[in-house]
Amino acid sequence: MKQLFSLLLAITPIYLFAQASLPQPLATSANERIASFEQRQQLEANSLVAGVPFRNVGPTVFSGRVADLEVSPKDPTHFYVAYASGGLWKTTNNGMKFEPLFDNEVVMTIGDIAVDWQRNTIWVGTGEVNSSRSSYAGVGMFKSEDGGKTWQHKGLGESHHIGRVILHPNDPNTLWVAVLGHLYSPNEERGVYKTTDGGENWKRVLYSNENAGAIDLILDEKNPDVLYAATWERTRRSWNFVESGEGSGIYKSTDGGENWTQINTAKSGFPTGEGVGRIGLARTVESGNEILYAILDNYDRRPEEEEEDEQTELEKDDLREMSKADFLKLEKEDIEKFLKNNRFPEKYDTDKVLNMMQLDQITPLSLVEYLEDANSLLFDTPVIGAEVYRSDNGGKTWTKTHEKYLDAVYNSYGYYFGQIRIAPDDAEKIYIMGVPVLRSDDGGEKWISINQENVHSDHHALWINPNRSGHLILGNDGGVNISYDDGETWNKCNTPPVGQFYAVAVDEAKNYNIYGGLQDNGVWMGANTYKASNAWQGSGQYPYKRIMGGDGMQVAVDTRDNATVYTGFQFGNYFRLNTKTGARKYITPKHELGERPLRWNWQTPVKISQHNQDIVYMASNKLHRSFNQGETFQEISDDLTTGGRKGDVAFSTLSTIHESPLKFGLIYTGSDDGLIHVTEDGGNSWERITDGLPKDRWVTRVYASQYEEGRVYASLNGYRWDDFNAYVYRSEDYGKTWKAIGKDLPLEPINTVEEDPSNPNLLYVGTDHGLYISLDRGDSFMLMNKDLPAVAVHDVVVQNQAKELVVGTHGRSIYVASVKELQQLQEEILEKELHTFALAERRHSSRWGNSFAWWYESDEPEMQIPFYTKAAGEIEFSIVSAKKPDTVLKKWTGKAMKGLNYETYHFDLQQDKAEIVKKWLAENEKEDVELKEADNGKYYLPKGEYLVKIQKGEVIEEQPLKLK
């Protein structure tokens, strides 16, 4: 322990030096981002594909990360839920059903909300504060005065991440906002802000430094001149996260926030200095006495533990300075136990290790280095972690409520949590949120977990009913839970589709399945035909099933059996599994003893070769290839990154790989530190091809064309510099030269660029705020968003047999759209004034318009009539008999937008045409076909052959429609 403690202290300044020595790209200004929203709207207005409908296919069962809850003081069945990346939702029936309210603004990410229930006014502070890998940046404050129907932007654009919004209890125009500030760059617009004119103007009233913002804020409701604020200094980069600093502290104001005094002084009993991390605050009054609680992420190192008289097992820190001679004196049993405890591969048994040591192939330190990478610093850092403090005198003095460490609550990632609550009726009952949610009934001395079997483990929000003891509403990475017995049992409110997908994939089954990996909710698979319903609670069969735990990552499916799947969880822990038999095997390649550990990206790339599905690729900082379905791997490259940087976040890793469908061995890789490489000979030789591209940007996708061997696309992402530019490129010469495409895209970081498998000119681009389509290989784009909110799109894939586009969003689960007509938009069709598309055969049903009971809604059939128009205008539709085209069975008019349109038709006839059809049936002696009035009073087309005619001006197009 002593050596590890000294090593960690020595490493810390190296991290800071590495950060300071690197040039910092300029962050995109909030004004530019907000102005760019108009560009997004323009790409929607001019879009030819804005009418292509999406359908959400869930899943919902695991929900998603909650940022805040606001509950009606008069009716607790009415509350709002703010999701980190899934927008704002409202329920009026205790979480049984939710309605989204914040789907189409500049951003969807939320840090905190506040509700003026008396005036039906909602305030949204955008930008999640948990500072994780996917904590998106907001653009300030939004206000709705009509319960969420319409929104106004109310400034503080450079806030990026907002920790708390506090309303004045008596003055609707006065509020305070805790602004945390930029995540990946320094900025001055941090601290506590106040407005007295409803957000028209803001005044910064508390400031610490350019890396420290306000994270929490509480108010004395009876005396709103008294406020307490917590500030937090944190500096995050792609390779390192400094979670604490001198700028963290607790402040008090007694004049409505105009002036502040720091109250966590050296004499106060509350920690100060470099180790002070995120702080959460809570306040109550009992018997007239003001009581404050604070939960601290204490990043000071734990004191060295006294060595036990007799150490029972060999530990890696014992080996750091051990000599070869001393190692060879160890008992073989102790070495064997050490290797087993630290999960060394079986090939490194005791005899093998001793032999390597004797031959000087390794040293004792090699055994330590074999185990340590950025993740070991992230998870093994011996910080104090979560601590709870109490003050009974307005913050003048503080006392820690517990003697022992609160282990396994924050670990070394307390930046992700930071909330504490007090029961309104009992100042001794407090709740803290971390990896579990804990309750103390004795003022914080002892704690019990109230995490039950249907409650997620990561917690961020809690409301306690002041009028009913034990009634709790809890928000976590698994959505919303409600308890009426103080956490003994919980109900799960998981109807909103707010899953945070990182990646999606499909198989080629007849009714194909969708696969996807999610933030903190594993890997799931399910049928593409999913429709949201509670029926599974009766059948016990949810349409999706989880096939992997942890943070779910990328998925590759062997389509020869549609059962062999390669997937896993964070940092490269991947498996080959069979979804039918349940068999699974860990397949992650390992480095050799004597080498430094491989560096694995949070989202490790995995690909199956299109040339032979026994061949599997995985990428660390090197590219690995298996010829036998992952049984064994070989390195086919050296390090394809810049080589790594000191820090506690895995970095300088490969973030994307792709093999050309046209040539085996033509492979591209991209790294998180901005490099793209290509090999044309299966890894024997590599060439770096990033000349001319922006430096130090995360390569989110390289995509080798299936139409031209030398064509390749690449997308870069500057999010981790707070750079929001859209970087997407195309090369026609294997990456030797690049052309910037998508110059008309708004300022939205790009997560993926994919080529359509049927149309060489069709591209799909997913950004942090939506899906964009190009019909000219990226020279221009348009927005495709009918029924798709402005959510982050992380991945897309086309299921070619079904001709459906599957979209994985990071906040609203999965969407699917038919691209059958979109794929046909070539130049010939685009130049036509009007074009209709083929209609699939349909099966007639006697149930149409009928119901089995008077109280049951009748079955209403529906079909979409797809067509394209070069310009918007009025359209005339008619259904006629194929054999007697003069017999018009239904006729109606509608308005078409420019581009693709989908007119809904219900197979019904006009009432006055029923006698004509009856006569026509009689003349054709169709004795097996009857025409009867349905229960809903309508007549429907009998089986037969028809024509669907569409007319725009003088232009008429028609398509056959066959009812079997």
PDB file of C-alpha atoms in Angstrom, residues 693-940:
ATOM      1  CA  LEU A 693      -7.750  16.462 -41.437  1.00  0.00           C
ATOM      2  CA  PRO A 694      -8.247  18.391 -38.168  1.00  0.00           C
ATOM      3  CA  LYS A 695      -5.872  17.173 -35.487  1.00  0.00           C
ATOM      4  CA  ASP A 696      -6.706  15.693 -32.107  1.00  0.00           C
ATOM      5  CA  ARG A 697     -10.372  15.013 -32.900  1.00  0.00           C
ATOM      6  CA  TRP A 698     -12.027  11.727 -31.962  1.00  0.00           C
ATOM      7  CA  VAL A 699     -12.534   9.548 -35.046  1.00  0.00           C
ATOM      8  CA  THR A 700     -16.072   8.264 -34.595  1.00  0.00           C
ATOM      9  CA  ARG A 701     -16.382   6.338 -37.855  1.00  0.00           C
ATOM     10  CA  VAL A 702     -14.455   5.146 -40.884  1.00  0.00           C
ATOM     11  CA  TYR A 703     -16.600   3.509 -43.520  1.00  0.00           C
ATOM     12  CA  ALA A 704     -15.264   1.739 -46.613  1.00  0.00           C
ATOM     13  CA  SER A 705     -17.574   1.998 -49.612  1.00  0.00           C
ATOM     14  CA  GLN A 706     -19.238  -1.026 -51.128  1.00  0.00           C
ATOM     15  CA  TYR A 707     -19.414   0.676 -54.534  1.00  0.00           C
ATOM     16  CA  GLU A 708     -15.896   1.973 -55.215  1.00  0.00           C
ATOM     17  CA  GLU A 709     -12.811   0.267 -53.782  1.00  0.00           C
ATOM     18  CA  GLY A 710     -10.918   3.493 -53.146  1.00  0.00           C
ATOM     19  CA  ARG A 711     -13.872   5.352 -51.625  1.00  0.00           C
ATOM     20  CA  VAL A 712     -13.999   5.787 -47.860  1.00  0.00           C
ATOM     21  CA  TYR A 713     -15.887   8.074 -45.492  1.00  0.00           C
ATOM     22  CA  ALA A 714     -14.756   9.383 -42.115  1.00  0.00           C
ATOM     23  CA  SER A 715     -16.378  11.371 -39.318  1.00  0.00           C
ATOM     24  CA  LEU A 716     -14.518  13.193 -36.569  1.00  0.00           C
ATOM     25  CA  ASN A 717     -15.913  14.559 -33.321  1.00  0.00           C
ATOM     26  CA  GLY A 718     -14.633  17.525 -31.319  1.00  0.00           C
ATOM     27  CA  TYR A 719     -17.075  17.144 -28.426  1.00  0.00           C
ATOM     28  CA  ARG A 720     -14.262  16.393 -25.988  1.00  0.00           C
ATOM     29  CA  TRP A 721     -12.826  19.833 -26.664  1.00  0.00           C
ATOM     30  CA  ASP A 722     -16.261  21.517 -26.512  1.00  0.00           C
ATOM     31  CA  ASP A 723     -15.869  21.886 -30.278  1.00  0.00           C
ATOM     32  CA  PHE A 724     -19.294  21.369 -31.872  1.00  0.00           C
ATOM     33  CA  ASN A 725     -18.351  21.582 -35.544  1.00  0.00           C
ATOM     34  CA  ALA A 726     -19.573  18.862 -37.901  1.00  0.00           C
ATOM     35  CA  TYR A 727     -16.546  17.055 -39.322  1.00  0.00           C
ATOM     36  CA  VAL A 728     -17.290  14.558 -42.103  1.00  0.00           C
ATOM     37  CA  TYR A 729     -15.080  13.652 -45.082  1.00  0.00           C
ATOM     38  CA  ARG A 730     -14.957  11.540 -48.229  1.00  0.00           C
ATOM     39  CA  SER A 731     -11.954  10.141 -50.060  1.00  0.00           C
ATOM     40  CA  GLU A 732     -11.850   8.495 -53.484  1.00  0.00           C
ATOM     41  CA  ASP A 733      -8.203   7.374 -53.237  1.00  0.00           C
ATOM     42  CA  TYR A 734      -7.979   5.207 -50.103  1.00  0.00           C
ATOM     43  CA  GLY A 735      -7.609   8.258 -47.850  1.00  0.00           C
ATOM     44  CA  LYS A 736      -4.599   9.792 -49.570  1.00  0.00           C
ATOM     45  CA  THR A 737      -6.653  12.952 -50.058  1.00  0.00           C
ATOM     46  CA  TRP A 738      -9.870  13.991 -48.326  1.00  0.00           C
ATOM     47  CA  LYS A 739     -12.746  16.232 -49.291  1.00  0.00           C
ATOM     48  CA  ALA A 740     -14.834  17.902 -46.610  1.00  0.00           C
ATOM     49  CA  ILE A 741     -18.506  17.111 -47.150  1.00  0.00           C
ATOM     50  CA  GLY A 742     -21.613  18.106 -45.240  1.00  0.00           C
ATOM     51  CA  LYS A 743     -20.641  21.759 -45.255  1.00  0.00           C
ATOM     52  CA  ASP A 744     -24.306  22.654 -44.827  1.00  0.00           C
ATOM     53  CA  LEU A 745     -24.665  20.590 -41.631  1.00  0.00           C
ATOM     54  CA  PRO A 746     -25.370  22.540 -38.421  1.00  0.00           C
ATOM     55  CA  LEU A 747     -22.883  22.748 -35.552  1.00  0.00           C
ATOM     56  CA  GLU A 748     -23.576  19.272 -34.185  1.00  0.00           C
ATOM     57  CA  PRO A 749     -20.808  16.752 -33.411  1.00  0.00           C
ATOM     58  CA  ILE A 750     -21.016  13.711 -35.683  1.00  0.00           C
ATOM     59  CA  ASN A 751     -21.232  10.191 -34.285  1.00  0.00           C
ATOM     60  CA  THR A 752     -21.592   8.120 -37.440  1.00  0.00           C
ATOM     61  CA  VAL A 753     -21.579   8.216 -41.227  1.00  0.00           C
ATOM     62  CA  GLU A 754     -22.953   5.195 -43.087  1.00  0.00           C
ATOM     63  CA  GLU A 755     -23.462   4.351 -46.741  1.00  0.00           C
ATOM     64  CA  ASP A 756     -26.751   2.892 -47.947  1.00  0.00           C
ATOM     65  CA  PRO A 757     -26.448  -0.709 -49.223  1.00  0.00           C
ATOM     66  CA  SER A 758     -28.701  -0.097 -52.255  1.00  0.00           C
ATOM     67  CA  ASN A 759     -28.114   3.488 -53.359  1.00  0.00           C
ATOM     68  CA  PRO A 760     -24.474   4.582 -53.855  1.00  0.00           C
ATOM     69  CA  ASN A 761     -25.374   8.253 -53.468  1.00  0.00           C
ATOM     70  CA  LEU A 762     -27.334   7.850 -50.220  1.00  0.00           C
ATOM     71  CA  LEU A 763     -25.591   8.590 -46.918  1.00  0.00           C
ATOM     72  CA  TYR A 764     -26.849   8.577 -43.342  1.00  0.00           C
ATOM     73  CA  VAL A 765     -25.186  10.853 -40.783  1.00  0.00           C
ATOM     74  CA  GLY A 766     -26.028  10.723 -37.085  1.00  0.00           C
ATOM     75  CA  THR A 767     -25.192  13.743 -34.927  1.00  0.00           C
ATOM     76  CA  ASP A 768     -25.761  14.741 -31.327  1.00  0.00           C
ATOM     77  CA  HIS A 769     -29.106  16.214 -32.381  1.00  0.00           C
ATOM     78  CA  GLY A 770     -30.549  14.087 -35.139  1.00  0.00           C
ATOM     79  CA  LEU A 771     -30.322  12.156 -38.398  1.00  0.00           C
ATOM     80  CA  TYR A 772     -29.306  13.716 -41.697  1.00  0.00           C
ATOM     81  CA  ILE A 773     -29.589  12.292 -45.206  1.00  0.00           C
ATOM     82  CA  SER A 774     -27.567  13.013 -48.315  1.00  0.00           C
ATOM     83  CA  LEU A 775     -28.623  12.010 -51.834  1.00  0.00           C
ATOM     84  CA  ASP A 776     -25.367  13.172 -53.438  1.00  0.00           C
ATOM     85  CA  ARG A 777     -22.694  11.366 -51.421  1.00  0.00           C
ATOM     86  CA  GLY A 778     -22.424  14.116 -48.848  1.00  0.00           C
ATOM     87  CA  ASP A 779     -22.252  17.265 -50.925  1.00  0.00           C
ATOM     88  CA  SER A 780     -25.536  18.384 -49.357  1.00  0.00           C
ATOM     89  CA  PHE A 781     -27.736  17.125 -46.540  1.00  0.00           C
ATOM     90  CA  MET A 782     -31.326  17.249 -45.338  1.00  0.00           C
ATOM     91  CA  LEU A 783     -32.958  16.433 -42.009  1.00  0.00           C
ATOM     92  CA  MET A 784     -35.002  13.238 -41.618  1.00  0.00           C
ATOM     93  CA  ASN A 785     -37.005  13.593 -38.414  1.00  0.00           C
ATOM     94  CA  LYS A 786     -40.703  12.795 -38.744  1.00  0.00           C
ATOM     95  CA  ASP A 787     -41.640  11.435 -35.305  1.00  0.00           C
ATOM     96  CA  LEU A 788     -37.925  11.374 -34.381  1.00  0.00           C
ATOM     97  CA  PRO A 789     -37.021  13.889 -31.637  1.00  0.00           C
ATOM     98  CA  ALA A 790     -33.851  15.984 -31.755  1.00  0.00           C
ATOM     99  CA  VAL A 791     -31.933  13.350 -29.822  1.00  0.00           C
ATOM    100  CA  ALA A 792     -28.343  12.148 -30.202  1.00  0.00           C
ATOM    101  CA  VAL A 793     -28.057   9.504 -32.932  1.00  0.00           C
ATOM    102  CA  HIS A 794     -25.127   7.233 -32.113  1.00  0.00           C
ATOM    103  CA  ASP A 795     -25.503   4.482 -34.698  1.00  0.00           C
ATOM    104  CA  VAL A 796     -27.524   3.463 -37.751  1.00  0.00           C
ATOM    105  CA  VAL A 797     -27.795   0.275 -39.769  1.00  0.00           C
ATOM    106  CA  VAL A 798     -29.925  -0.739 -42.758  1.00  0.00           C
ATOM    107  CA  GLN A 799     -31.589  -4.153 -42.726  1.00  0.00           C
ATOM    108  CA  ASN A 800     -31.451  -4.800 -46.436  1.00  0.00           C
ATOM    109  CA  GLN A 801     -34.064  -7.538 -46.786  1.00  0.00           C
ATOM    110  CA  ALA A 802     -36.692  -5.471 -45.002  1.00  0.00           C
ATOM    111  CA  LYS A 803     -35.273  -2.212 -46.421  1.00  0.00           C
ATOM    112  CA  GLU A 804     -35.535  -0.608 -43.018  1.00  0.00           C
ATOM    113  CA  LEU A 805     -33.251   1.869 -41.323  1.00  0.00           C
ATOM    114  CA  VAL A 806     -32.577   1.143 -37.648  1.00  0.00           C
ATOM    115  CA  VAL A 807     -31.483   4.162 -35.616  1.00  0.00           C
ATOM    116  CA  GLY A 808     -29.859   3.817 -32.203  1.00  0.00           C
ATOM    117  CA  THR A 809     -30.307   6.979 -30.154  1.00  0.00           C
ATOM    118  CA  HIS A 810     -28.594   7.935 -26.929  1.00  0.00           C
ATOM    119  CA  GLY A 811     -31.650   8.979 -25.001  1.00  0.00           C
ATOM    120  CA  ARG A 812     -34.764   7.788 -26.830  1.00  0.00           C
ATOM    121  CA  SER A 813     -34.060   4.108 -27.527  1.00  0.00           C
ATOM    122  CA  ILE A 814     -34.445   2.754 -31.086  1.00  0.00           C
ATOM    123  CA  TYR A 815     -36.344   4.047 -34.100  1.00  0.00           C
ATOM    124  CA  VAL A 816     -37.091   2.288 -37.384  1.00  0.00           C
ATOM    125  CA  ALA A 817     -38.099   3.743 -40.740  1.00  0.00           C
ATOM    126  CA  SER A 818     -38.790   2.129 -44.096  1.00  0.00           C
ATOM    127  CA  VAL A 819     -36.249   3.352 -46.642  1.00  0.00           C
ATOM    128  CA  LYS A 820     -37.644   1.367 -49.554  1.00  0.00           C
ATOM    129  CA  GLU A 821     -38.704   4.509 -51.393  1.00  0.00           C
ATOM    130  CA  LEU A 822     -35.826   6.621 -50.117  1.00  0.00           C
ATOM    131  CA  GLN A 823     -33.364   4.200 -51.695  1.00  0.00           C
ATOM    132  CA  GLN A 824     -35.017   4.770 -55.081  1.00  0.00           C
ATOM    133  CA  LEU A 825     -34.470   8.527 -55.092  1.00  0.00           C
ATOM    134  CA  GLN A 826     -32.041   8.624 -57.979  1.00  0.00           C
ATOM    135  CA  GLU A 827     -31.703  11.515 -60.445  1.00  0.00           C
ATOM    136  CA  GLU A 828     -34.377  10.180 -62.805  1.00  0.00           C
ATOM    137  CA  ILE A 829     -37.051  10.224 -60.089  1.00  0.00           C
ATOM    138  CA  LEU A 830     -35.846  13.439 -58.482  1.00  0.00           C
ATOM    139  CA  GLU A 831     -36.446  15.335 -61.724  1.00  0.00           C
ATOM    140  CA  LYS A 832     -40.047  14.153 -62.113  1.00  0.00           C
ATOM    141  CA  GLU A 833     -42.962  16.348 -61.088  1.00  0.00           C
ATOM    142  CA  LEU A 834     -44.740  13.320 -59.642  1.00  0.00           C
ATOM    143  CA  HIS A 835     -43.714   9.725 -59.063  1.00  0.00           C
ATOM    144  CA  THR A 836     -45.528   6.838 -57.403  1.00  0.00           C
ATOM    145  CA  PHE A 837     -43.991   3.721 -55.894  1.00  0.00           C
ATOM    146  CA  ALA A 838     -45.063   0.091 -56.058  1.00  0.00           C
ATOM    147  CA  LEU A 839     -47.614  -1.070 -53.500  1.00  0.00           C
ATOM    148  CA  ALA A 840     -47.245  -4.377 -51.716  1.00  0.00           C
ATOM    149  CA  GLU A 841     -50.018  -6.956 -51.976  1.00  0.00           C
ATOM    150  CA  ARG A 842     -52.377  -6.887 -49.033  1.00  0.00           C
ATOM    151  CA  ARG A 843     -54.667  -9.503 -47.558  1.00  0.00           C
ATOM    152  CA  HIS A 844     -58.326  -8.641 -47.206  1.00  0.00           C
ATOM    153  CA  SER A 845     -59.923  -9.328 -43.840  1.00  0.00           C
ATOM    154  CA  SER A 846     -63.536  -9.766 -42.868  1.00  0.00           C
ATOM    155  CA  ARG A 847     -62.650  -8.081 -39.566  1.00  0.00           C
ATOM    156  CA  TRP A 848     -62.188  -4.694 -41.209  1.00  0.00           C
ATOM    157  CA  GLY A 849     -64.500  -2.209 -39.551  1.00  0.00           C
ATOM    158  CA  ASN A 850     -66.010  -4.885 -37.311  1.00  0.00           C
ATOM    159  CA  SER A 851     -65.656  -5.651 -33.616  1.00  0.00           C
ATOM    160  CA  PHE A 852     -66.640  -8.648 -31.503  1.00  0.00           C
ATOM    161  CA  ALA A 853     -68.453  -6.484 -28.953  1.00  0.00           C
ATOM    162  CA  TRP A 854     -70.264  -3.153 -28.961  1.00  0.00           C
ATOM    163  CA  TRP A 855     -67.816  -1.731 -26.460  1.00  0.00           C
ATOM    164  CA  TYR A 856     -64.688  -2.768 -28.380  1.00  0.00           C
ATOM    165  CA  GLU A 857     -63.087  -0.461 -30.930  1.00  0.00           C
ATOM    166  CA  SER A 858     -63.490  -1.746 -34.468  1.00  0.00           C
ATOM    167  CA  ASP A 859     -60.500  -2.939 -36.486  1.00  0.00           C
ATOM    168  CA  GLU A 860     -59.504  -0.131 -38.845  1.00  0.00           C
ATOM    169  CA  PRO A 861     -57.136  -1.242 -41.651  1.00  0.00           C
ATOM    170  CA  GLU A 862     -54.460   1.093 -42.903  1.00  0.00           C
ATOM    171  CA  MET A 863     -51.924   1.343 -45.693  1.00  0.00           C
ATOM    172  CA  GLN A 864     -49.444   3.976 -46.786  1.00  0.00           C
ATOM    173  CA  ILE A 865     -49.469   5.241 -50.374  1.00  0.00           C
ATOM    174  CA  PRO A 866     -45.914   6.459 -51.051  1.00  0.00           C
ATOM    175  CA  PHE A 867     -45.242   9.078 -53.718  1.00  0.00           C
ATOM    176  CA  TYR A 868     -42.745  11.775 -54.591  1.00  0.00           C
ATOM    177  CA  THR A 869     -43.401  15.320 -55.709  1.00  0.00           C
ATOM    178  CA  LYS A 870     -40.860  17.818 -56.936  1.00  0.00           C
ATOM    179  CA  ALA A 871     -42.826  20.664 -55.371  1.00  0.00           C
ATOM    180  CA  ALA A 872     -45.450  21.015 -52.659  1.00  0.00           C
ATOM    181  CA  GLY A 873     -49.065  21.276 -53.733  1.00  0.00           C
ATOM    182  CA  GLU A 874     -52.561  19.814 -53.779  1.00  0.00           C
ATOM    183  CA  ILE A 875     -52.924  16.131 -54.713  1.00  0.00           C
ATOM    184  CA  GLU A 876     -56.006  14.215 -55.850  1.00  0.00           C
ATOM    185  CA  PHE A 877     -56.247  10.527 -54.934  1.00  0.00           C
ATOM    186  CA  SER A 878     -58.636   7.959 -56.334  1.00  0.00           C
ATOM    187  CA  ILE A 879     -59.183   4.214 -56.046  1.00  0.00           C
ATOM    188  CA  VAL A 880     -60.568   2.575 -59.200  1.00  0.00           C
ATOM    189  CA  SER A 881     -61.314  -0.910 -60.437  1.00  0.00           C
ATOM    190  CA  ALA A 882     -58.434  -2.404 -62.423  1.00  0.00           C
ATOM    191  CA  LYS A 883     -60.907  -4.032 -64.827  1.00  0.00           C
ATOM    192  CA  LYS A 884     -63.201  -1.016 -65.030  1.00  0.00           C
ATOM    193  CA  PRO A 885     -60.986   2.055 -64.537  1.00  0.00           C
ATOM    194  CA  ASP A 886     -63.965   4.327 -64.999  1.00  0.00           C
ATOM    195  CA  THR A 887     -65.477   2.934 -61.806  1.00  0.00           C
ATOM    196  CA  VAL A 888     -64.146   5.290 -59.129  1.00  0.00           C
ATOM    197  CA  LEU A 889     -64.595   3.698 -55.735  1.00  0.00           C
ATOM    198  CA  LYS A 890     -63.131   6.478 -53.600  1.00  0.00           C
ATOM    199  CA  LYS A 891     -61.799   9.933 -54.288  1.00  0.00           C
ATOM    200  CA  TRP A 892     -60.275  12.544 -52.010  1.00  0.00           C
ATOM    201  CA  THR A 893     -57.769  15.392 -52.002  1.00  0.00           C
ATOM    202  CA  GLY A 894     -54.817  16.231 -49.800  1.00  0.00           C
ATOM    203  CA  LYS A 895     -51.773  18.444 -49.569  1.00  0.00           C
ATOM    204  CA  ALA A 896     -48.301  17.145 -50.340  1.00  0.00           C
ATOM    205  CA  MET A 897     -44.956  18.455 -49.147  1.00  0.00           C
ATOM    206  CA  LYS A 898     -41.956  18.574 -51.416  1.00  0.00           C
ATOM    207  CA  GLY A 899     -40.232  15.193 -51.595  1.00  0.00           C
ATOM    208  CA  LEU A 900     -41.435  11.859 -50.251  1.00  0.00           C
ATOM    209  CA  ASN A 901     -45.006  11.663 -48.973  1.00  0.00           C
ATOM    210  CA  TYR A 902     -46.999   8.859 -47.360  1.00  0.00           C
ATOM    211  CA  GLU A 903     -50.747   9.186 -47.706  1.00  0.00           C
ATOM    212  CA  THR A 904     -52.808   7.029 -45.358  1.00  0.00           C
ATOM    213  CA  TYR A 905     -55.667   5.006 -46.872  1.00  0.00           C
ATOM    214  CA  HIS A 906     -58.071   2.793 -44.889  1.00  0.00           C
ATOM    215  CA  PHE A 907     -59.399   0.586 -47.751  1.00  0.00           C
ATOM    216  CA  ASP A 908     -62.851   2.092 -47.412  1.00  0.00           C
ATOM    217  CA  LEU A 909     -65.291   3.119 -50.152  1.00  0.00           C
ATOM    218  CA  GLN A 910     -67.358   6.221 -50.396  1.00  0.00           C
ATOM    219  CA  GLN A 911     -70.876   5.443 -49.162  1.00  0.00           C
ATOM    220  CA  ASP A 912     -72.503   6.314 -52.479  1.00  0.00           C
ATOM    221  CA  LYS A 913     -70.218   3.864 -54.303  1.00  0.00           C
ATOM    222  CA  ALA A 914     -71.398   0.800 -52.398  1.00  0.00           C
ATOM    223  CA  GLU A 915     -74.303   0.069 -54.781  1.00  0.00           C
ATOM    224  CA  ILE A 916     -71.954   0.446 -57.762  1.00  0.00           C
ATOM    225  CA  VAL A 917     -69.568  -2.117 -56.321  1.00  0.00           C
ATOM    226  CA  LYS A 918     -72.402  -4.520 -55.507  1.00  0.00           C
ATOM    227  CA  LYS A 919     -73.597  -4.282 -59.068  1.00  0.00           C
ATOM    228  CA  TRP A 920     -70.098  -4.726 -60.384  1.00  0.00           C
ATOM    229  CA  LEU A 921     -69.621  -7.849 -58.264  1.00  0.00           C
ATOM    230  CA  ALA A 922     -72.897  -9.297 -59.524  1.00  0.00           C
ATOM    231  CA  GLU A 923     -71.963  -8.621 -63.151  1.00  0.00           C
ATOM    232  CA  ASN A 924     -68.679 -10.436 -62.646  1.00  0.00           C
ATOM    233  CA  GLU A 925     -70.474 -13.352 -60.923  1.00  0.00           C
ATOM    234  CA  LYS A 926     -68.239 -13.181 -57.858  1.00  0.00           C
ATOM    235  CA  GLU A 927     -70.523 -15.202 -55.671  1.00  0.00           C
ATOM    236  CA  ASP A 928     -67.815 -15.748 -53.038  1.00  0.00           C
ATOM    237  CA  VAL A 929     -67.414 -12.036 -52.458  1.00  0.00           C
ATOM    238  CA  GLU A 930     -69.917 -10.021 -50.499  1.00  0.00           C
ATOM    239  CA  LEU A 931     -70.058  -6.335 -49.769  1.00  0.00           C
ATOM    240  CA  LYS A 932     -71.580  -5.637 -46.384  1.00  0.00           C
ATOM    241  CA  GLU A 933     -71.708  -2.601 -44.248  1.00  0.00           C
ATOM    242  CA  ALA A 934     -69.219  -2.961 -41.406  1.00  0.00           C
ATOM    243  CA  ASP A 935     -70.017  -2.312 -37.762  1.00  0.00           C
ATOM    244  CA  ASN A 936     -68.523   1.148 -38.017  1.00  0.00           C
ATOM    245  CA  GLY A 937     -70.867   2.040 -40.871  1.00  0.00           C
ATOM    246  CA  LYS A 938     -68.236   1.876 -43.608  1.00  0.00           C
ATOM    247  CA  TYR A 939     -67.886  -0.282 -46.705  1.00  0.00           C
ATOM    248  CA  TYR A 940     -64.483  -1.756 -47.500  1.00  0.00           C
TER     249      TYR A 940
END
